CSV table of C-alpha atoms and ligand atoms in Angstrom, one decimal:
chain,number,residue,atom,x,y,z
A,1,MET,CA,-15.6,-57.0,-2.4
A,2,ALA,CA,-17.3,-60.4,-2.6
A,3,ALA,CA,-17.5,-61.2,1.2
A,4,VAL,CA,-17.9,-57.1,2.0
A,5,ALA,CA,-20.7,-57.5,-0.7
A,6,ALA,CA,-23.0,-60.3,1.0
A,7,VAL,CA,-22.0,-59.0,4.2
A,8,LEU,CA,-24.2,-55.8,3.3
A,9,ARG,CA,-26.8,-58.5,1.8
A,10,SER,CA,-26.8,-59.3,5.4
A,11,ASP,CA,-28.9,-59.4,8.7
A,12,TRP,CA,-26.2,-57.7,10.4
A,13,LEU,CA,-23.6,-54.7,10.0
A,14,THR,CA,-22.0,-54.4,12.9
A,15,THR,CA,-22.0,-57.8,16.0
A,16,GLY,CA,-23.1,-59.7,14.0
A,17,PRO,CA,-20.8,-62.9,12.9
A,18,ALA,CA,-18.5,-61.9,10.1
A,19,VAL,CA,-16.8,-60.5,13.6
A,20,GLU,CA,-16.7,-64.1,15.1
A,21,ARG,CA,-15.7,-65.7,11.7
A,22,PHE,CA,-12.2,-62.6,11.7
A,23,GLU,CA,-12.2,-63.3,15.8
A,24,HIS,CA,-11.5,-67.5,15.2
A,25,ALA,CA,-9.4,-66.8,11.6
A,26,MET,CA,-7.0,-64.5,13.8
A,27,ALA,CA,-7.0,-67.1,17.0
A,28,GLU,CA,-6.6,-70.1,14.4
A,29,TYR,CA,-3.8,-68.3,12.5
A,30,THR,CA,-1.5,-67.5,15.9
A,31,GLY,CA,-2.3,-70.3,18.4
A,32,ALA,CA,-4.3,-68.5,20.1
A,33,ALA,CA,-7.3,-69.6,22.0
A,34,HIS,CA,-8.8,-65.7,21.4
A,35,ALA,CA,-8.7,-62.8,19.3
A,36,VAL,CA,-10.8,-60.3,20.6
A,37,ALA,CA,-11.8,-57.3,17.8
A,38,VAL,CA,-12.2,-53.4,17.2
A,39,SER,CA,-11.7,-50.4,15.6
A,40,SER,CA,-8.1,-49.8,15.1
A,41,GLY,CA,-4.2,-50.7,16.0
A,42,THR,CA,-4.5,-47.5,18.9
A,43,ALA,CA,-8.9,-49.2,20.7
A,44,ALA,CA,-6.0,-52.8,21.0
A,45,LEU,CA,-3.4,-51.3,22.7
A,46,HIS,CA,-6.0,-49.4,24.6
A,47,THR,CA,-8.2,-52.5,25.8
A,48,ALA,CA,-5.0,-53.8,26.2
A,49,MET,CA,-3.5,-51.7,28.6
A,50,TYR,CA,-7.6,-50.8,30.1
A,51,ALA,CA,-7.6,-55.4,30.3
A,52,LEU,CA,-4.5,-55.4,32.8
A,53,GLY,CA,-5.9,-52.9,34.9
A,54,ILE,CA,-2.9,-50.4,34.1
A,55,GLY,CA,-4.2,-47.1,36.2
A,56,PRO,CA,-2.6,-43.3,37.9
A,57,GLY,CA,0.6,-44.8,39.0
A,58,ASP,CA,1.5,-47.2,37.2
A,59,GLU,CA,3.8,-47.0,34.8
A,60,VAL,CA,4.7,-49.1,31.9
A,61,ILE,CA,7.7,-49.5,30.4
A,62,VAL,CA,7.3,-48.9,26.7
A,63,PRO,CA,10.2,-48.4,24.1
A,64,ALA,CA,11.5,-44.6,22.5
A,65,LEU,CA,11.8,-46.2,19.3
A,66,THR,CA,7.6,-46.5,18.4
A,67,PHE,CA,4.3,-44.9,17.1
A,68,ALA,CA,3.2,-42.3,19.3
A,69,ALA,CA,0.1,-44.7,19.9
A,70,THR,CA,1.9,-47.5,22.2
A,71,ALA,CA,2.9,-44.9,24.6
A,72,ASN,CA,-0.7,-43.1,24.0
A,73,ALA,CA,-2.0,-46.1,25.4
A,74,VAL,CA,-1.2,-46.3,28.3
A,75,VAL,CA,-1.6,-42.1,28.8
A,76,TYR,CA,-5.1,-42.5,28.0
A,77,CYS,CA,-5.4,-45.4,31.7
A,78,GLY,CA,-3.7,-42.3,33.6
A,79,GLY,CA,-0.7,-44.3,34.2
A,80,THR,CA,3.1,-43.3,33.1
A,81,PRO,CA,5.3,-44.4,30.3
A,82,VAL,CA,8.2,-45.1,30.6
A,83,PHE,CA,10.1,-45.0,27.8
A,84,ALA,CA,12.8,-47.4,27.5
A,85,ASP,CA,16.0,-47.3,24.7
A,86,VAL,CA,16.8,-50.1,21.7
A,87,GLU,CA,19.6,-52.4,20.5
A,88,ALA,CA,21.5,-50.8,18.3
A,89,ASP,CA,22.3,-53.4,14.9
A,90,THR,CA,18.4,-54.2,15.6
A,91,LEU,CA,16.6,-51.3,17.2
A,92,LEU,CA,14.7,-54.0,18.8
A,93,LEU,CA,13.5,-52.8,22.4
A,94,ASP,CA,16.7,-53.3,24.1
A,95,PRO,CA,16.2,-56.3,27.3
A,96,ALA,CA,19.7,-54.3,29.3
A,97,SER,CA,17.6,-50.9,29.0
A,98,VAL,CA,13.9,-52.1,30.1
A,99,ALA,CA,16.1,-53.7,33.8
A,100,ARG,CA,17.4,-50.0,33.9
A,101,ASN,CA,13.8,-48.6,34.2
A,102,MET,CA,11.5,-51.4,36.1
A,103,THR,CA,11.2,-49.4,39.6
A,104,VAL,CA,8.3,-50.4,42.6
A,105,ARG,CA,5.5,-49.6,39.7
A,106,THR,CA,5.6,-51.3,36.8
A,107,ARG,CA,3.2,-53.1,36.2
A,108,ALA,CA,3.7,-53.9,32.2
A,109,VAL,CA,6.2,-53.3,29.2
A,110,ALA,CA,5.0,-53.6,26.2
A,111,ALA,CA,7.4,-54.6,23.4
A,112,VAL,CA,6.9,-53.5,19.4
A,113,ASP,CA,8.8,-56.0,17.1
A,114,TYR,CA,9.7,-52.8,14.9
A,115,ALA,CA,10.1,-53.5,11.3
A,116,GLY,CA,8.4,-57.1,11.5
A,117,GLN,CA,11.2,-58.6,14.0
A,118,PRO,CA,9.9,-60.2,17.3
A,119,CYS,CA,12.0,-58.7,19.8
A,120,ASP,CA,14.0,-61.2,22.3
A,121,TYR,CA,10.5,-62.5,25.0
A,122,GLU,CA,12.0,-65.2,26.1
A,123,ALA,CA,15.4,-62.4,27.3
A,124,LEU,CA,12.5,-60.1,28.0
A,125,ARG,CA,10.5,-62.2,30.4
A,126,LYS,CA,14.4,-63.1,32.4
A,127,VAL,CA,13.9,-59.9,33.1
A,128,ILE,CA,10.6,-59.9,34.2
A,129,GLY,CA,12.0,-62.8,36.1
A,130,GLU,CA,9.2,-63.5,39.7
A,131,ARG,CA,7.6,-60.3,39.8
A,132,ALA,CA,4.0,-58.9,38.2
A,133,ILE,CA,4.6,-57.2,35.2
A,134,ALA,CA,2.9,-58.1,32.2
A,135,LEU,CA,4.7,-58.1,28.6
A,136,VAL,CA,2.4,-56.8,25.9
A,137,ALA,CA,3.6,-56.9,22.3
A,138,ASP,CA,3.0,-54.1,20.4
A,139,ALA,CA,2.6,-56.3,16.9
A,140,SER,CA,1.0,-54.3,14.7
A,141,HIS,CA,4.4,-54.5,12.3
A,142,SER,CA,4.5,-58.5,12.5
A,143,LEU,CA,1.9,-60.7,12.3
A,144,GLY,CA,3.3,-63.5,10.2
A,145,ALA,CA,6.9,-63.8,12.1
A,146,ARG,CA,8.0,-67.0,14.2
A,147,TYR,CA,10.0,-66.6,17.7
A,148,HIS,CA,11.3,-70.3,18.5
A,149,GLN,CA,8.3,-71.9,16.5
A,150,ARG,CA,5.9,-69.9,18.0
A,151,LYS,CA,3.4,-67.7,16.8
A,152,VAL,CA,3.5,-63.8,16.9
A,153,GLY,CA,0.4,-63.0,19.1
A,154,THR,CA,0.8,-66.3,21.3
A,155,LEU,CA,4.5,-64.6,22.8
A,156,ALA,CA,3.2,-62.1,24.9
A,157,ASP,CA,0.9,-62.2,27.8
A,158,LEU,CA,-1.0,-59.1,25.2
A,159,SER,CA,-0.4,-59.3,21.2
A,160,THR,CA,-2.1,-56.4,19.9
A,161,PHE,CA,-2.2,-56.0,15.3
A,162,SER,CA,-2.7,-53.1,13.2
A,163,PHE,CA,-5.2,-53.5,10.4
A,164,HIS,CA,-4.8,-49.7,8.8
A,165,PRO,CA,-3.9,-49.7,5.2
A,166,VAL,CA,-0.2,-49.7,5.8
A,167,LYS,CA,0.4,-52.9,7.7
A,168,HIS,CA,0.1,-56.3,6.1
A,169,ILE,CA,-3.7,-56.9,5.3
A,170,THR,CA,-6.4,-54.2,6.0
A,171,THR,CA,-10.0,-54.0,7.5
A,172,GLY,CA,-10.1,-49.8,6.2
A,173,GLU,CA,-9.6,-49.0,10.6
A,174,GLY,CA,-9.5,-52.3,12.4
A,175,GLY,CA,-7.1,-53.7,15.2
A,176,MET,CA,-7.6,-57.3,16.9
A,177,VAL,CA,-5.9,-58.1,20.4
A,178,THR,CA,-4.8,-62.0,21.0
A,179,THR,CA,-4.6,-63.4,24.0
A,180,ASN,CA,-4.3,-67.7,26.1
A,181,GLN,CA,-6.2,-65.9,28.4
A,182,ALA,CA,-10.1,-66.2,29.4
A,183,ALA,CA,-10.8,-63.7,32.2
A,184,LEU,CA,-8.8,-61.3,29.8
A,185,ALA,CA,-9.8,-62.0,27.1
A,186,GLY,CA,-13.7,-61.5,28.8
A,187,ARG,CA,-12.7,-57.8,30.1
A,188,MET,CA,-11.9,-57.0,27.1
A,189,ARG,CA,-14.9,-57.3,25.4
A,190,THR,CA,-16.8,-55.5,27.5
A,191,PHE,CA,-14.4,-52.4,26.8
A,192,ARG,CA,-15.1,-52.4,23.4
A,193,ASN,CA,-18.6,-52.4,23.9
A,194,HIS,CA,-19.0,-49.3,26.5
A,195,GLY,CA,-17.7,-51.1,29.4
A,196,ILE,CA,-21.3,-53.7,28.9
A,197,THR,CA,-21.8,-57.0,29.4
A,198,SER,CA,-23.5,-58.5,26.8
A,199,ASP,CA,-23.6,-57.9,22.4
A,200,HIS,CA,-26.9,-56.8,21.0
A,201,ARG,CA,-26.4,-60.1,19.3
A,202,GLN,CA,-26.8,-62.3,22.8
A,203,ARG,CA,-29.6,-60.0,23.8
A,204,ALA,CA,-31.2,-60.5,20.7
A,205,GLU,CA,-30.6,-63.9,21.1
A,206,GLN,CA,-32.0,-64.6,24.3
A,207,GLY,CA,-35.4,-62.6,23.7
A,208,SER,CA,-34.1,-59.8,26.4
A,209,PHE,CA,-33.7,-56.5,26.5
A,210,SER,CA,-31.8,-56.1,29.7
A,211,TYR,CA,-27.7,-55.3,30.3
A,212,GLU,CA,-25.4,-53.7,33.4
A,213,MET,CA,-23.4,-51.8,32.3
A,214,VAL,CA,-20.4,-52.2,34.6
A,215,ASP,CA,-17.2,-50.3,33.9
A,216,LEU,CA,-16.3,-46.7,32.0
A,217,GLY,CA,-16.0,-48.9,28.6
A,218,TYR,CA,-15.5,-47.2,25.4
A,219,ASN,CA,-17.1,-47.8,21.8
A,220,TYR,CA,-15.2,-49.3,20.2
A,221,ARG,CA,-16.5,-52.0,18.0
A,222,ILE,CA,-15.5,-53.1,14.3
A,223,SER,CA,-18.1,-53.2,11.4
A,224,ASP,CA,-18.6,-56.9,9.3
A,225,LEU,CA,-17.8,-54.8,6.6
A,226,GLN,CA,-14.7,-55.1,8.1
A,227,CYS,CA,-14.8,-58.4,8.9
A,228,ALA,CA,-15.6,-59.3,6.5
A,229,LEU,CA,-12.4,-57.3,4.8
A,230,GLY,CA,-9.7,-59.1,6.9
A,231,ALA,CA,-10.8,-62.8,7.4
A,232,SER,CA,-11.1,-62.2,3.5
A,233,GLN,CA,-7.4,-60.9,3.7
A,234,LEU,CA,-6.2,-63.7,5.9
A,235,GLY,CA,-6.7,-65.7,3.3
A,236,GLU,CA,-3.6,-63.8,1.3
A,237,LEU,CA,-1.0,-63.8,3.8
A,238,PRO,CA,1.0,-66.3,3.9
A,239,GLY,CA,1.7,-66.0,-0.9
A,240,TRP,CA,2.1,-62.2,0.6
A,241,LEU,CA,4.6,-62.5,3.7
A,242,GLN,CA,6.5,-65.0,1.2
A,243,ARG,CA,6.6,-61.8,-1.5
A,244,ARG,CA,7.7,-59.7,1.0
A,245,GLU,CA,10.3,-62.4,2.2
A,246,ALA,CA,11.6,-62.4,-1.3
A,247,ILE,CA,11.6,-58.7,-2.1
A,248,ALA,CA,14.0,-57.9,1.2
A,249,ALA,CA,16.0,-60.3,0.3
A,250,GLN,CA,16.6,-58.5,-3.7
A,251,TYR,CA,17.7,-55.6,-1.5
A,252,ASP,CA,19.9,-57.3,1.1
A,253,GLU,CA,21.7,-59.0,-2.1
A,254,LEU,CA,21.5,-54.9,-4.4
A,255,LEU,CA,22.6,-52.3,-1.0
A,256,ALA,CA,25.2,-55.3,0.1
A,257,PRO,CA,28.1,-53.0,-1.6
A,258,LEU,CA,26.9,-49.9,-1.1
A,259,PRO,CA,29.2,-48.3,1.4
A,260,HIS,CA,27.7,-46.0,2.7
A,261,ILE,CA,23.8,-48.0,4.0
A,262,GLN,CA,23.7,-50.2,6.8
A,263,THR,CA,21.4,-52.4,6.7
A,264,LEU,CA,19.7,-53.5,10.2
A,265,GLY,CA,20.6,-56.8,11.7
A,266,ARG,CA,18.3,-59.9,12.1
A,267,LYS,CA,18.3,-62.8,15.1
A,268,PRO,CA,18.2,-66.2,13.4
A,269,ASP,CA,16.4,-67.3,15.9
A,270,ARG,CA,13.1,-65.4,14.9
A,271,THR,CA,11.6,-64.7,10.5
A,272,HIS,CA,10.6,-61.3,10.1
A,273,ALA,CA,7.2,-60.2,8.0
A,274,TYR,CA,9.3,-57.2,6.7
A,275,HIS,CA,6.8,-54.5,7.1
A,276,LEU,CA,9.3,-52.6,7.0
A,277,TYR,CA,12.8,-51.5,5.0
A,278,VAL,CA,15.1,-50.4,7.2
A,279,LEU,CA,18.1,-48.8,6.4
A,280,ARG,CA,20.8,-46.7,7.6
A,281,VAL,CA,21.7,-44.1,5.2
A,282,ARG,CA,24.8,-41.2,6.2
A,283,GLY,CA,22.5,-38.3,4.9
A,284,ARG,CA,19.3,-39.4,5.4
A,285,ASN,CA,17.9,-36.4,4.8
A,286,VAL,CA,20.0,-35.3,1.7
A,287,ALA,CA,18.6,-39.8,0.3
A,288,PHE,CA,15.8,-38.9,1.1
A,289,ALA,CA,15.0,-35.7,-0.4
A,290,ALA,CA,16.2,-38.0,-4.2
A,291,LEU,CA,14.0,-40.6,-3.1
A,292,ARG,CA,11.0,-37.9,-2.8
A,293,GLU,CA,12.5,-36.4,-6.1
A,294,ARG,CA,11.7,-39.3,-8.0
A,295,GLY,CA,8.2,-40.0,-7.0
A,296,ILE,CA,9.7,-42.7,-5.0
A,297,GLY,CA,7.2,-42.8,-1.9
A,298,ALA,CA,10.7,-43.2,1.8
A,299,ASN,CA,10.1,-42.4,5.0
A,300,VAL,CA,11.1,-42.3,8.2
A,301,HIS,CA,9.3,-44.9,11.5
A,302,TYR,CA,9.7,-43.3,13.7
A,303,ARG,CA,10.9,-40.5,16.2
A,304,PRO,CA,11.7,-41.6,19.6
A,305,VAL,CA,7.9,-40.3,20.2
A,306,TYR,CA,9.4,-38.6,24.0
A,307,LEU,CA,10.7,-35.3,22.3
A,308,HIS,CA,7.5,-35.0,20.6
A,309,PRO,CA,5.4,-31.6,21.7
A,310,PHE,CA,3.3,-33.1,24.5
A,311,TYR,CA,5.6,-35.4,25.6
A,312,ARG,CA,8.1,-33.0,26.4
A,313,GLU,CA,4.8,-31.3,27.9
A,314,ARG,CA,3.6,-33.7,30.7
A,315,PHE,CA,6.1,-35.9,31.0
A,316,GLY,CA,8.9,-33.5,31.8
A,317,HIS,CA,10.8,-35.3,28.5
A,318,GLN,CA,14.7,-33.8,26.7
A,319,ALA,CA,17.3,-35.3,24.5
A,320,GLY,CA,19.6,-37.3,25.9
A,321,LEU,CA,17.1,-40.5,27.5
A,322,CYS,CA,17.7,-42.7,25.2
A,323,PRO,CA,20.6,-42.2,23.1
A,324,VAL,CA,21.0,-45.2,20.9
A,325,ALA,CA,17.0,-44.4,19.2
A,326,GLU,CA,18.4,-40.6,18.8
A,327,ALA,CA,21.2,-41.2,16.9
A,328,ALA,CA,19.1,-44.5,15.3
A,329,TYR,CA,17.1,-41.5,14.1
A,330,GLU,CA,18.8,-39.2,12.2
A,331,GLU,CA,19.8,-42.1,10.1
A,332,ILE,CA,16.9,-44.1,9.5
A,333,LEU,CA,15.1,-44.6,5.8
A,334,SER,CA,12.2,-46.3,5.2
A,335,ILE,CA,12.3,-48.0,2.4
A,336,PRO,CA,9.3,-49.3,-0.7
A,337,MET,CA,8.3,-52.6,0.6
A,338,PHE,CA,5.1,-53.9,0.2
A,339,PRO,CA,3.5,-57.7,-2.2
A,340,ALA,CA,3.3,-55.7,-5.5
A,341,MET,CA,7.2,-55.1,-6.3
A,342,GLU,CA,8.8,-55.3,-8.4
A,343,ARG,CA,11.9,-56.8,-9.5
A,344,GLU,CA,12.9,-53.3,-11.9
A,345,ASP,CA,11.2,-51.4,-8.8
A,346,VAL,CA,13.4,-53.1,-6.7
A,347,GLU,CA,16.2,-52.0,-8.4
A,348,ARG,CA,15.5,-48.3,-9.7
A,349,VAL,CA,14.9,-47.9,-5.7
A,350,VAL,CA,18.2,-48.6,-5.0
A,351,ASN,CA,19.4,-47.2,-8.4
A,352,ALA,CA,17.6,-43.7,-6.5
A,353,LEU,CA,20.1,-44.9,-3.5
A,354,ARG,CA,23.7,-45.4,-4.7
A,355,GLU,CA,23.2,-42.1,-6.9
A,356,ALA,CA,22.1,-39.8,-3.7
A,357,THR,CA,24.9,-41.8,-2.0
A,358,GLU,CA,27.6,-41.3,-4.0
A,359,GLY,CA,28.3,-37.3,-4.8
B,401,PLP,C1,0.0,-48.8,12.6
B,401,PLP,C2,0.7,-48.6,14.6
B,401,PLP,C3,-0.6,-48.9,15.5
B,401,PLP,C4,-2.1,-48.4,15.5
B,401,PLP,O1,-2.1,-48.5,14.8
B,401,PLP,P1,-3.8,-48.7,13.8
B,401,PLP,O2,-4.4,-49.5,13.3
B,401,PLP,O3,-3.1,-46.6,13.4
B,401,PLP,O4,-4.3,-47.3,15.7
B,401,PLP,C5,0.5,-48.7,16.7
B,401,PLP,N1,2.1,-49.2,16.7
B,401,PLP,C6,2.3,-49.6,15.6
B,401,PLP,C7,3.9,-49.8,15.7
B,401,PLP,C8,2.3,-49.2,14.9
B,401,PLP,O5,3.3,-49.6,13.4
């Protein structure tokens, strides 16, 4: 609150120094060379797809099990999202399914670090091989996680983050794209500002009124008020990640004896940021209703994207396209996971699950 109030008393409410400070903080935290802040995680995905030059006739492979925005960003650019299946134990994008879905039109693969565990980026790179196919990480769930000792934000050509209130850190609404490629960062800075090559503050500093719009961009800017909040939140992240890990360990221990519940697989070569704690349960709808009845905020992430009416109608998709994701959708349940949870809260959730699944 103090950081936001300080911006309110300053000269710049948007396009000001707090945006740059948050970008630098995110670049430093992730280890990426460049960070470009935008107005949402969805804007970050759209900006990333634009930077890669995705357009009509291009295909981008996305996992079936994600939030719709991952695929929507491809459609915004006139491209075609191609849905690949996920691995049954981790629900992460399956490199073998990516290989099966690659065509001469494939321009990018967008991996989603589902629930907070990074995808197998080495396997994905191997599948791409020497082809001119970009790798994008939708890292909305995985800020702070590592894969082979490297931080999320540096694992793909472009990595996107969301700062919606449900995510690890928030700016109210907001997003970021990180990259090591200066040319991509430059394209993204122009795109978020209407396709104009200089911003308001640069012109003020140069004492100049003229500017050029070189491409059709959007207003995807994020305000200094939001970025001050984001930078402050980022300082809390290490402690919050530790709490999430401790809560996950308590769930693991208490859920292990429950016969009808299965937790998701975890890989030893990466850490998990636990945006979500997802389990698989037979009779999921009954368990969901039982938790809700007790005032426990359970949820389901996600219905396979191509089964939404828009995707069925626009692209003619039908059930059966990604059988692993479809089977998972019948059983997955996200149970409460947030840093302020106490041991008693965890026990209350597990007890409710036990009662709901025993009968
Ligand atoms: C939250 C989220 C987004 C979109 O982020 P917004 O900031 O809400 O636009 C995209 N992809 C995934 C996987 C997400 O979880």
